[in-house]
mmCIF file with all atom_site columns, C-alpha atoms in Angstrom:
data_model
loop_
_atom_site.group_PDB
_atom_site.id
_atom_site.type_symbol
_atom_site.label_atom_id
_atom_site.label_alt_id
_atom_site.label_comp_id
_atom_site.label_asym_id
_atom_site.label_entity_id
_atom_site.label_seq_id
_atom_site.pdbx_PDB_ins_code
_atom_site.Cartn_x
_atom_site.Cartn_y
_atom_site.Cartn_z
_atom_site.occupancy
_atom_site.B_iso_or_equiv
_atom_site.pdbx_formal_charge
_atom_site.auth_seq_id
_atom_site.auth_comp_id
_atom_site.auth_asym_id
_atom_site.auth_atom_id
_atom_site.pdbx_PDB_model_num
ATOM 1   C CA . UNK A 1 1   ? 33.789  -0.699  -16.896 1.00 59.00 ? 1   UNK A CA 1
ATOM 2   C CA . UNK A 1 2   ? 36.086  0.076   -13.722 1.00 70.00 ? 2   UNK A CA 1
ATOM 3   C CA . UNK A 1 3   ? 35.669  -1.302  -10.358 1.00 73.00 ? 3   UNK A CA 1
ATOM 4   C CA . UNK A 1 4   ? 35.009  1.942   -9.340  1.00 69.00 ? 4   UNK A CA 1
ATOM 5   C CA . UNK A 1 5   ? 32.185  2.642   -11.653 1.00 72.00 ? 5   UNK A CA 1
ATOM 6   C CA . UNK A 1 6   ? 30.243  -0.656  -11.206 1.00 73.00 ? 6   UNK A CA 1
ATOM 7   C CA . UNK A 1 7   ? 30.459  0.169   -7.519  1.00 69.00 ? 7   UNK A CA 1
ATOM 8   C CA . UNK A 1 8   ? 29.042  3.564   -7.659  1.00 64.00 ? 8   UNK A CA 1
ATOM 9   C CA . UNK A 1 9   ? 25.880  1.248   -9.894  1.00 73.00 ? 9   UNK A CA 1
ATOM 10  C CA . UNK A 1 10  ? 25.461  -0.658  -7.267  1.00 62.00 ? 10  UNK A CA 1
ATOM 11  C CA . UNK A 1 11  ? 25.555  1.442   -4.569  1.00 59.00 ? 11  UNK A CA 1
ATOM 12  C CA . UNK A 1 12  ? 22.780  3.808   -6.727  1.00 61.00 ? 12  UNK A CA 1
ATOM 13  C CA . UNK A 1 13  ? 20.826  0.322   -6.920  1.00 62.00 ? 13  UNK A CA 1
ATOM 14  C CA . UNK A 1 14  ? 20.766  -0.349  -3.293  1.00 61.00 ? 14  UNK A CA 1
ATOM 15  C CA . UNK A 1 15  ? 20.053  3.027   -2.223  1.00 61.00 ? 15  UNK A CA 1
ATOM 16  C CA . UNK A 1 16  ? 17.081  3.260   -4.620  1.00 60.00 ? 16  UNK A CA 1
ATOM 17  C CA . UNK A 1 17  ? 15.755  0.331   -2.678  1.00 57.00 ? 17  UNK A CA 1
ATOM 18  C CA . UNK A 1 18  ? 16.359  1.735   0.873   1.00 55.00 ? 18  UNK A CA 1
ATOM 19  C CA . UNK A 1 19  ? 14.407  5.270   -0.223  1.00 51.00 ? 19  UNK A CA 1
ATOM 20  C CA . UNK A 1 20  ? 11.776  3.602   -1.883  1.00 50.00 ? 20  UNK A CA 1
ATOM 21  C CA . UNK A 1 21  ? 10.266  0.420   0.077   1.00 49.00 ? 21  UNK A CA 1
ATOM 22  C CA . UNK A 1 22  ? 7.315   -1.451  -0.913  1.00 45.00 ? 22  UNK A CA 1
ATOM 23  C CA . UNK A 1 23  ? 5.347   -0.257  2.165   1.00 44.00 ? 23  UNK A CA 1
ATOM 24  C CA . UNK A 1 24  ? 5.065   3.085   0.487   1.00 46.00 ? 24  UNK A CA 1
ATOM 25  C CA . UNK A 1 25  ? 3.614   1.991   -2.516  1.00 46.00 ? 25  UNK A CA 1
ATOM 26  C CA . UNK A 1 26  ? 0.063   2.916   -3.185  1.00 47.00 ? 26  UNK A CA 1
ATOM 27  C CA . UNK A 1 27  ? -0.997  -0.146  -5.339  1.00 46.00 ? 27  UNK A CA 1
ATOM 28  C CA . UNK A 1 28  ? -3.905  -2.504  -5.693  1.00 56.00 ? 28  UNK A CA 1
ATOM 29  C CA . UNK A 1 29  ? -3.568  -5.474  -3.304  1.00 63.00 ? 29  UNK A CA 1
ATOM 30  C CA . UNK A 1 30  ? -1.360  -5.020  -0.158  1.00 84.00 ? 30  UNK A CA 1
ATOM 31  C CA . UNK A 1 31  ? -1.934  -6.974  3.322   1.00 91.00 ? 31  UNK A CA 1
ATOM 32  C CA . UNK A 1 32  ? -4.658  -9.763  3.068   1.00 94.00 ? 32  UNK A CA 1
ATOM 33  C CA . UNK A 1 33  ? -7.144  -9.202  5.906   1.00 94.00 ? 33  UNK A CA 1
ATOM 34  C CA . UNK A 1 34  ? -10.145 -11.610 4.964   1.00 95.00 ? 34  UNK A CA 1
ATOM 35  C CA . UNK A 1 35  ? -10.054 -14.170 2.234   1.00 95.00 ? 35  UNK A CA 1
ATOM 36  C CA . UNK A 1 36  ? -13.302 -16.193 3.035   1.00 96.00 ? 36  UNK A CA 1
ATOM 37  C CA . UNK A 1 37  ? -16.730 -18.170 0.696   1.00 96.00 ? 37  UNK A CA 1
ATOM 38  C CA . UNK A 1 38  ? -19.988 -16.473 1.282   1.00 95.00 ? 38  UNK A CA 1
ATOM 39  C CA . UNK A 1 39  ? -22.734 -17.136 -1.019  1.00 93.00 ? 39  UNK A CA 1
ATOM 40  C CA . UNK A 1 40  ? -21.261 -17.819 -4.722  1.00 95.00 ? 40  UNK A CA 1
ATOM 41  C CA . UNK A 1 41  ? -18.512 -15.835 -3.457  1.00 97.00 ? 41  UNK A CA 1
ATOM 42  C CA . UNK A 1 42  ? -14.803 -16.361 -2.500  1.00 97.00 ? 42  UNK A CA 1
ATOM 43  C CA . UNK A 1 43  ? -14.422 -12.886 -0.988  1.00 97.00 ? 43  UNK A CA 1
ATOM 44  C CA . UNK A 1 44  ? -10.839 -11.759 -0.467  1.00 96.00 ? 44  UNK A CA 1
ATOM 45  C CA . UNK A 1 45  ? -10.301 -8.016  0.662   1.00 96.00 ? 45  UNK A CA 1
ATOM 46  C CA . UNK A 1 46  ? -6.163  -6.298  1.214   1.00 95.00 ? 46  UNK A CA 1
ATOM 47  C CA . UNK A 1 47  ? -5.416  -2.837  2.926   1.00 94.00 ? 47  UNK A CA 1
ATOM 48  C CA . UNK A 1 48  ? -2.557  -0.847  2.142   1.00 91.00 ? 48  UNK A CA 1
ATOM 49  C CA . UNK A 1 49  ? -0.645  0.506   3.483   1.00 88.00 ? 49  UNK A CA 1
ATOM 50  C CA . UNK A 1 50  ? 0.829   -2.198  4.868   1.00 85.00 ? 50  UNK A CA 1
ATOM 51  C CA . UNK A 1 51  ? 0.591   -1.035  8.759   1.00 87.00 ? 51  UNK A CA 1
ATOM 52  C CA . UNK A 1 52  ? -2.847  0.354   8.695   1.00 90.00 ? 52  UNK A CA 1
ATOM 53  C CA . UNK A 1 53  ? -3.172  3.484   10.263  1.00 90.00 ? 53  UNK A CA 1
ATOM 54  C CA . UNK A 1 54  ? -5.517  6.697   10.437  1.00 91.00 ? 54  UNK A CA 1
ATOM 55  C CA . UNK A 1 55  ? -5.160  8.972   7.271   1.00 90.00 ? 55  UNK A CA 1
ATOM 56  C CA . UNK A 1 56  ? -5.313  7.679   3.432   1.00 91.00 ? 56  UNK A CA 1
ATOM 57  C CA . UNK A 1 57  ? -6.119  3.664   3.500   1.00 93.00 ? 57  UNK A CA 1
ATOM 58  C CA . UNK A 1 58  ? -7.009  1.766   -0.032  1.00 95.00 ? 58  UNK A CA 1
ATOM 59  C CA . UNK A 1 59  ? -9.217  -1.389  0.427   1.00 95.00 ? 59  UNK A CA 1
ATOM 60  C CA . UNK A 1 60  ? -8.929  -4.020  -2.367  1.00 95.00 ? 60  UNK A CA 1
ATOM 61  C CA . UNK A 1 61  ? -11.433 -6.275  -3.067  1.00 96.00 ? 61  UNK A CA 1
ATOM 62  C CA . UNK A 1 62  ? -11.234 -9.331  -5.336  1.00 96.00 ? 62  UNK A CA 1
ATOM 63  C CA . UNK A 1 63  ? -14.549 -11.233 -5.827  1.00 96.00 ? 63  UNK A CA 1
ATOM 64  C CA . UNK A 1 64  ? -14.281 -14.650 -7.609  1.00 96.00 ? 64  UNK A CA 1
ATOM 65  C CA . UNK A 1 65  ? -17.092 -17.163 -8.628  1.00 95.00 ? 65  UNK A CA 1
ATOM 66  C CA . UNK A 1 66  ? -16.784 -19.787 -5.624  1.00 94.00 ? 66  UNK A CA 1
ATOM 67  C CA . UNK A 1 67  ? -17.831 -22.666 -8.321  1.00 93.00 ? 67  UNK A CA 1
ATOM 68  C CA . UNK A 1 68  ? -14.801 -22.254 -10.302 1.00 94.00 ? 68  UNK A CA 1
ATOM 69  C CA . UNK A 1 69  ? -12.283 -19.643 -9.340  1.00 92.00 ? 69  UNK A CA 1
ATOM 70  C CA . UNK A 1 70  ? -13.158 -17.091 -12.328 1.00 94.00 ? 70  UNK A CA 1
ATOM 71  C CA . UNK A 1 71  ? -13.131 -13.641 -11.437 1.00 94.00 ? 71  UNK A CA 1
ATOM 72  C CA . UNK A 1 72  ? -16.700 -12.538 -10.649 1.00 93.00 ? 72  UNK A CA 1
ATOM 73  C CA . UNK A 1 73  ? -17.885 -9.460  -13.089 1.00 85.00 ? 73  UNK A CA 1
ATOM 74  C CA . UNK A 1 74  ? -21.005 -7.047  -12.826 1.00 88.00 ? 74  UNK A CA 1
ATOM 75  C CA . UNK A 1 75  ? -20.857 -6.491  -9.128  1.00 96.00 ? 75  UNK A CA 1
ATOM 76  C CA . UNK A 1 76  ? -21.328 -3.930  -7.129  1.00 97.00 ? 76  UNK A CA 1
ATOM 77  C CA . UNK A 1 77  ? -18.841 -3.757  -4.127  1.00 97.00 ? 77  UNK A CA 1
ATOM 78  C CA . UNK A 1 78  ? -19.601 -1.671  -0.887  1.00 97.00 ? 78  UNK A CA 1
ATOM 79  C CA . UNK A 1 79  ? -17.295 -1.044  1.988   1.00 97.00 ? 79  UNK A CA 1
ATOM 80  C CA . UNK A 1 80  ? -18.315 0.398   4.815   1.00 96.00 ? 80  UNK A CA 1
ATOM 81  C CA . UNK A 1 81  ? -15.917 1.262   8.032   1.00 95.00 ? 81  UNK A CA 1
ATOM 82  C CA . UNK A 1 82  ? -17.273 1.931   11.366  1.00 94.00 ? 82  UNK A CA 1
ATOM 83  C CA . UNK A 1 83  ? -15.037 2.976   14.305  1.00 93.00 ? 83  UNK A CA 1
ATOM 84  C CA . UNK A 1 84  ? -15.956 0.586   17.561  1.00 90.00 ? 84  UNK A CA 1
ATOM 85  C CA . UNK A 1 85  ? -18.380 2.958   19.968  1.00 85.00 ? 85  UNK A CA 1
ATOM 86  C CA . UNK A 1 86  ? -19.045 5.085   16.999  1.00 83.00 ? 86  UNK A CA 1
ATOM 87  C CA . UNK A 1 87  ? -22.011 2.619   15.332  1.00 75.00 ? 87  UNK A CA 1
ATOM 88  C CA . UNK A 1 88  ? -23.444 6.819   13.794  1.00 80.00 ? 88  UNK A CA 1
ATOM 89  C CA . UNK A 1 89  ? -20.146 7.604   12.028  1.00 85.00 ? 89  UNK A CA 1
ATOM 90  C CA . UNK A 1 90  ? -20.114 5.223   9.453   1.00 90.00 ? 90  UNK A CA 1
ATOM 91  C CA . UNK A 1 91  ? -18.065 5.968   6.170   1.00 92.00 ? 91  UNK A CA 1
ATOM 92  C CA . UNK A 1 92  ? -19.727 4.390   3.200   1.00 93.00 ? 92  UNK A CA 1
ATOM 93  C CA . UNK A 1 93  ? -17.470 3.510   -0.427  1.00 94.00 ? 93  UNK A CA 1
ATOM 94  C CA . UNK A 1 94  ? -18.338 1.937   -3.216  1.00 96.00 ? 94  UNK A CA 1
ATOM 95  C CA . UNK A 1 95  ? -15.223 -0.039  -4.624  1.00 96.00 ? 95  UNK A CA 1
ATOM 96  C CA . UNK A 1 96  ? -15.077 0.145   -8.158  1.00 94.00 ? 96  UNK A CA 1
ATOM 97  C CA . UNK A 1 97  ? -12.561 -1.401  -11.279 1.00 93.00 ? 97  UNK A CA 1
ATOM 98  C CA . UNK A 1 98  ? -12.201 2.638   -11.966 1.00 93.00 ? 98  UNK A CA 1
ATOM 99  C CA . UNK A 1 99  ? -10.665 3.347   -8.677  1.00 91.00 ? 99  UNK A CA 1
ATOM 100 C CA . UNK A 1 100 ? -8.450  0.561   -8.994  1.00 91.00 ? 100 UNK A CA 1
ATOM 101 C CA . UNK A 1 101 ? -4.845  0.142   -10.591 1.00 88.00 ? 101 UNK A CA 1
ATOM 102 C CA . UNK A 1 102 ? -5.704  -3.512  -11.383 1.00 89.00 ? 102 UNK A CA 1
ATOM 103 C CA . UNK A 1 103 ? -8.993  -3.879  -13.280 1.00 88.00 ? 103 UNK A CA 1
ATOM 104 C CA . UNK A 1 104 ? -9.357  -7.333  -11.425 1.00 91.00 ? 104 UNK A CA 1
ATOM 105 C CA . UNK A 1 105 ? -9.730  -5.737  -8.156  1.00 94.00 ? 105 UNK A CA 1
ATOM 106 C CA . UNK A 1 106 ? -12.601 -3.058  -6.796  1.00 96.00 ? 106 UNK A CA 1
ATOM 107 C CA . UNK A 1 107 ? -11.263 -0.332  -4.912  1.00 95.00 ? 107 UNK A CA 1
ATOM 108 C CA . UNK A 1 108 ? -12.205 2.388   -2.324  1.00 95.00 ? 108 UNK A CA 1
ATOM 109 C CA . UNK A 1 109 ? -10.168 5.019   -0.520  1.00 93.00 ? 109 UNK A CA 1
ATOM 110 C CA . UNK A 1 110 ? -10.776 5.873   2.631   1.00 89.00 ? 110 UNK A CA 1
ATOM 111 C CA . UNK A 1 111 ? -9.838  8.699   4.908   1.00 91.00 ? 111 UNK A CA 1
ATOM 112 C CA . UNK A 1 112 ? -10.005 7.072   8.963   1.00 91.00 ? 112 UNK A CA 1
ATOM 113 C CA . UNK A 1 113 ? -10.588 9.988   10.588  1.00 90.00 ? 113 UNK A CA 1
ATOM 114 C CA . UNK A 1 114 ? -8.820  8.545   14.168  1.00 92.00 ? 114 UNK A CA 1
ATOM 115 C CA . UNK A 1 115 ? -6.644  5.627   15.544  1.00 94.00 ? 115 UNK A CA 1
ATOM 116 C CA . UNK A 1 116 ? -8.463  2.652   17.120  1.00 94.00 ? 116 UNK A CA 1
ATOM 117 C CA . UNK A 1 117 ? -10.541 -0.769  15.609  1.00 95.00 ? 117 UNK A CA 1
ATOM 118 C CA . UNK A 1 118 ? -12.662 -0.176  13.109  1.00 95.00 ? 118 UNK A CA 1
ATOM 119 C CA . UNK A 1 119 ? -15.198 -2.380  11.541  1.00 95.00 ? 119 UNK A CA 1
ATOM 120 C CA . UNK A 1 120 ? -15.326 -2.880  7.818   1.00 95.00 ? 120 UNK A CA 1
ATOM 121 C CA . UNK A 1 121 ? -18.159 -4.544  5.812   1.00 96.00 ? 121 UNK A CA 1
ATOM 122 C CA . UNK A 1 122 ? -17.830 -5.610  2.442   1.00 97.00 ? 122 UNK A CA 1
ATOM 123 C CA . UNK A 1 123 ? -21.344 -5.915  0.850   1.00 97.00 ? 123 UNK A CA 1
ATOM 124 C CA . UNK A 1 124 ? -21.525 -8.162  -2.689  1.00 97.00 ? 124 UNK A CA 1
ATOM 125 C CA . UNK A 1 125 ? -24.324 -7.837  -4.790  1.00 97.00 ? 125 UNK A CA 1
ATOM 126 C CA . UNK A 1 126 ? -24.117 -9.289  -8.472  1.00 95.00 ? 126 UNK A CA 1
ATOM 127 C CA . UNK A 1 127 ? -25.485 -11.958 -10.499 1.00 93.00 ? 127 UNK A CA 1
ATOM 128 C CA . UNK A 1 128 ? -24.551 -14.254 -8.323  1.00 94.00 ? 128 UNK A CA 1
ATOM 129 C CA . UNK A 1 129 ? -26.636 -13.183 -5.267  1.00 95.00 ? 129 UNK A CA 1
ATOM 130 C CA . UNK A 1 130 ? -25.264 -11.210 -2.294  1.00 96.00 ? 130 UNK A CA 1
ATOM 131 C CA . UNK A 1 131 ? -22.723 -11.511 -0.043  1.00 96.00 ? 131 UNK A CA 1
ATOM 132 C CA . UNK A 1 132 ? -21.417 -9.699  3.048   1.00 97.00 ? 132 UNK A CA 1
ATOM 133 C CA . UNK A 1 133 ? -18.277 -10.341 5.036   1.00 97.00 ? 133 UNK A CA 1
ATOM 134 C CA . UNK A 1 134 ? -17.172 -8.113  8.206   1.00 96.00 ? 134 UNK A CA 1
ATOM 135 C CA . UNK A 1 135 ? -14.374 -7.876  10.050  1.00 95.00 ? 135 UNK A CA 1
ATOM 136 C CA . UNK A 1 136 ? -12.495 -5.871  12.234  1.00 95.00 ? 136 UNK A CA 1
ATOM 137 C CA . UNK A 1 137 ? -8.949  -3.750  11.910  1.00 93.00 ? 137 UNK A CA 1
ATOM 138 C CA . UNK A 1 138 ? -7.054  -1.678  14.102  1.00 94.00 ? 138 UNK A CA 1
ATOM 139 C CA . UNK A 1 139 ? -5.437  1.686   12.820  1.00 94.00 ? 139 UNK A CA 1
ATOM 140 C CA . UNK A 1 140 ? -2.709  3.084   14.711  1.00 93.00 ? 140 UNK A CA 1
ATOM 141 C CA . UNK A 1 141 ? -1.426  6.685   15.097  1.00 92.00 ? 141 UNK A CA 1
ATOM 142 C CA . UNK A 1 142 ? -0.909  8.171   11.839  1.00 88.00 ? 142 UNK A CA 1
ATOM 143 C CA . UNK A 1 143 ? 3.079   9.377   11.166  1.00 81.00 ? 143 UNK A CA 1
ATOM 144 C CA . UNK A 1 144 ? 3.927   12.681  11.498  1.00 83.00 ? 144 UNK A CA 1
ATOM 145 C CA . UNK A 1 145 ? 3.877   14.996  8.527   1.00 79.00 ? 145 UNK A CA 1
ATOM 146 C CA . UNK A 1 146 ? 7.858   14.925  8.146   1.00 79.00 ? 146 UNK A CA 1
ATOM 147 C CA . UNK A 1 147 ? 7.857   11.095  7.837   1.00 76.00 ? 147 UNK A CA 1
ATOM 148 C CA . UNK A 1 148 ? 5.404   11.411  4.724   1.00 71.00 ? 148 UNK A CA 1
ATOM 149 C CA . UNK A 1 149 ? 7.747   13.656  2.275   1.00 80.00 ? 149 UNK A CA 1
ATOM 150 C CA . UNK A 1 150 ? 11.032  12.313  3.806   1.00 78.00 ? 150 UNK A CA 1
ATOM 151 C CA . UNK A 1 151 ? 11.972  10.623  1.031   1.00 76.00 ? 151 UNK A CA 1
ATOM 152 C CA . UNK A 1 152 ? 11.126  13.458  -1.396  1.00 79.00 ? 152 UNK A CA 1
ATOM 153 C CA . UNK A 1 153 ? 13.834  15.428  0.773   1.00 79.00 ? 153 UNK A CA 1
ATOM 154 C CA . UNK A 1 154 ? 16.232  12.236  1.258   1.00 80.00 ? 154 UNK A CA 1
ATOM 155 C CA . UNK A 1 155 ? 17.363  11.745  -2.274  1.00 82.00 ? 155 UNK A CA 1
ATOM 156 C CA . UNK A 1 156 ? 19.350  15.053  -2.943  1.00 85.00 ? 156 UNK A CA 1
ATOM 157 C CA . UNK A 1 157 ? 21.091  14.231  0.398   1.00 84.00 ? 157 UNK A CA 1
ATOM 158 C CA . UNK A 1 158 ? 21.514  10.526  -0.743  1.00 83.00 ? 158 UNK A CA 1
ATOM 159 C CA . UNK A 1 159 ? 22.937  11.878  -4.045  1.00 86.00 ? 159 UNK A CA 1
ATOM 160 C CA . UNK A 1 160 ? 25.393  13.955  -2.522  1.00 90.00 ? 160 UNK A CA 1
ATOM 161 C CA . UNK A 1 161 ? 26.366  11.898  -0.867  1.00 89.00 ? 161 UNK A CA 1
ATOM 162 C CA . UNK A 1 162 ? 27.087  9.103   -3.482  1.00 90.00 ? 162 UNK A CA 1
ATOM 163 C CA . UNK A 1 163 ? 28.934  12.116  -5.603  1.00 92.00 ? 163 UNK A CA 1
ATOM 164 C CA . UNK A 1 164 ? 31.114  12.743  -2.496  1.00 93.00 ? 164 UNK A CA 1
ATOM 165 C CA . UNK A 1 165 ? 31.980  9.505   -2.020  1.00 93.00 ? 165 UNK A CA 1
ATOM 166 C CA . UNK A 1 166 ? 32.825  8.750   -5.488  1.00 92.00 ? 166 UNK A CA 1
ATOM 167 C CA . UNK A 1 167 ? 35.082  11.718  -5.102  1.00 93.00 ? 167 UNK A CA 1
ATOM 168 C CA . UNK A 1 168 ? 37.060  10.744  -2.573  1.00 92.00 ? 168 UNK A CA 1
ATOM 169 C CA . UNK A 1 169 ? 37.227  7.232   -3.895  1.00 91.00 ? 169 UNK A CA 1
ATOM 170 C CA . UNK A 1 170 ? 39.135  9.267   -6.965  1.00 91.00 ? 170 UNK A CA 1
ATOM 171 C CA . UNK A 1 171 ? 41.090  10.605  -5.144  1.00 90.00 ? 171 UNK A CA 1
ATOM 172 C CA . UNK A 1 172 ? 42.329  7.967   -3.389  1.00 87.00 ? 172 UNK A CA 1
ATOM 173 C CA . UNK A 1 173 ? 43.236  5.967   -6.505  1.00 87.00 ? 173 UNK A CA 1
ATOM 174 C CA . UNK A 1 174 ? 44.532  8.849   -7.779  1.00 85.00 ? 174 UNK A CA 1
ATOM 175 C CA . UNK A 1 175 ? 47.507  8.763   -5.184  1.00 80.00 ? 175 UNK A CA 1
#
């Protein structure tokens, strides 16, 4: 293989990496907000994306036996988010394995309506006995339309691009 041909590779390589960063991933697991022991419970629960903010959010929760680290099954898994001074507009979940990409985890999409702190409460109730852990999250301003199918639009310009490049790179060897 030419020089010129394993550089086109890895240009192709890093530029697959540049349109498509982790932070767009939908995916089981994401940013750890609470990993905490209540009841029988070790209780840990991600968000994604990555920098919450109002629109589309996936909560992950993972629910082990506290005793010995073994992933807890036949729960049921609640998550409820309330904005702060908005205690009447709650938005209720159940996380299940079905919504989830990982079978270990229990999932739940939400929709946050606005930006601003919300509360979330996860609510455990298995063999084990019942657990409930809150906390609180902020969700910024959501991104603008554009920003969402950029890199649907990005890629013919990106391969362009790399064809015109390679181009001139021919050409110039070719002198």
């Amino acid at each position: 293989m030419n020089q010129t041909k394993r550089s086109l590779i890895c240009l192709l390589l890093v530029s697959s990496f540049i349109l498509h960063p982790s932070s767009f991933l939908r995916a089981d697991g994401g940013t750890i907000r609470l990993s905490e022991q209540k009841g029988n419970y070790r209780i840990t629960v991600f968000t994604t994306p990555t920098h919450l903010r109002a629109g589309p959010v996936d909560v992950s929760v993972l629910v082990q036996d506290a005793a010995t680290g073994e992933m807890a099954s036949e729960v049921r898994v609640t998550i409820k988010a309330v904005p702060r001074g908005s205690p009447g507009v709650a938005l209720h979940h159940p996380a299940t394995t079905e919504a989830a990409t990982n079978k270990l985890y229990y999932a739940a999409n939400f929709d946050l309506p606005e930006p601003g702190w919300y509360s979330l409460e996860v609510s455990i109730d298995g063999a084990l006995g019942t657990a409930q852990v809150r906390f609180e999250l902020e969700a910024a301003e959501p991104l603008p339309p554009w920003l969402a199918i950029w890199p649907w639009l990005g890629w013919p310009v990106l391969a362009i691009l790399l064809f015109s490049i390679h181009q001139l790179l021919v050409r110039w060897r070719s002198r």
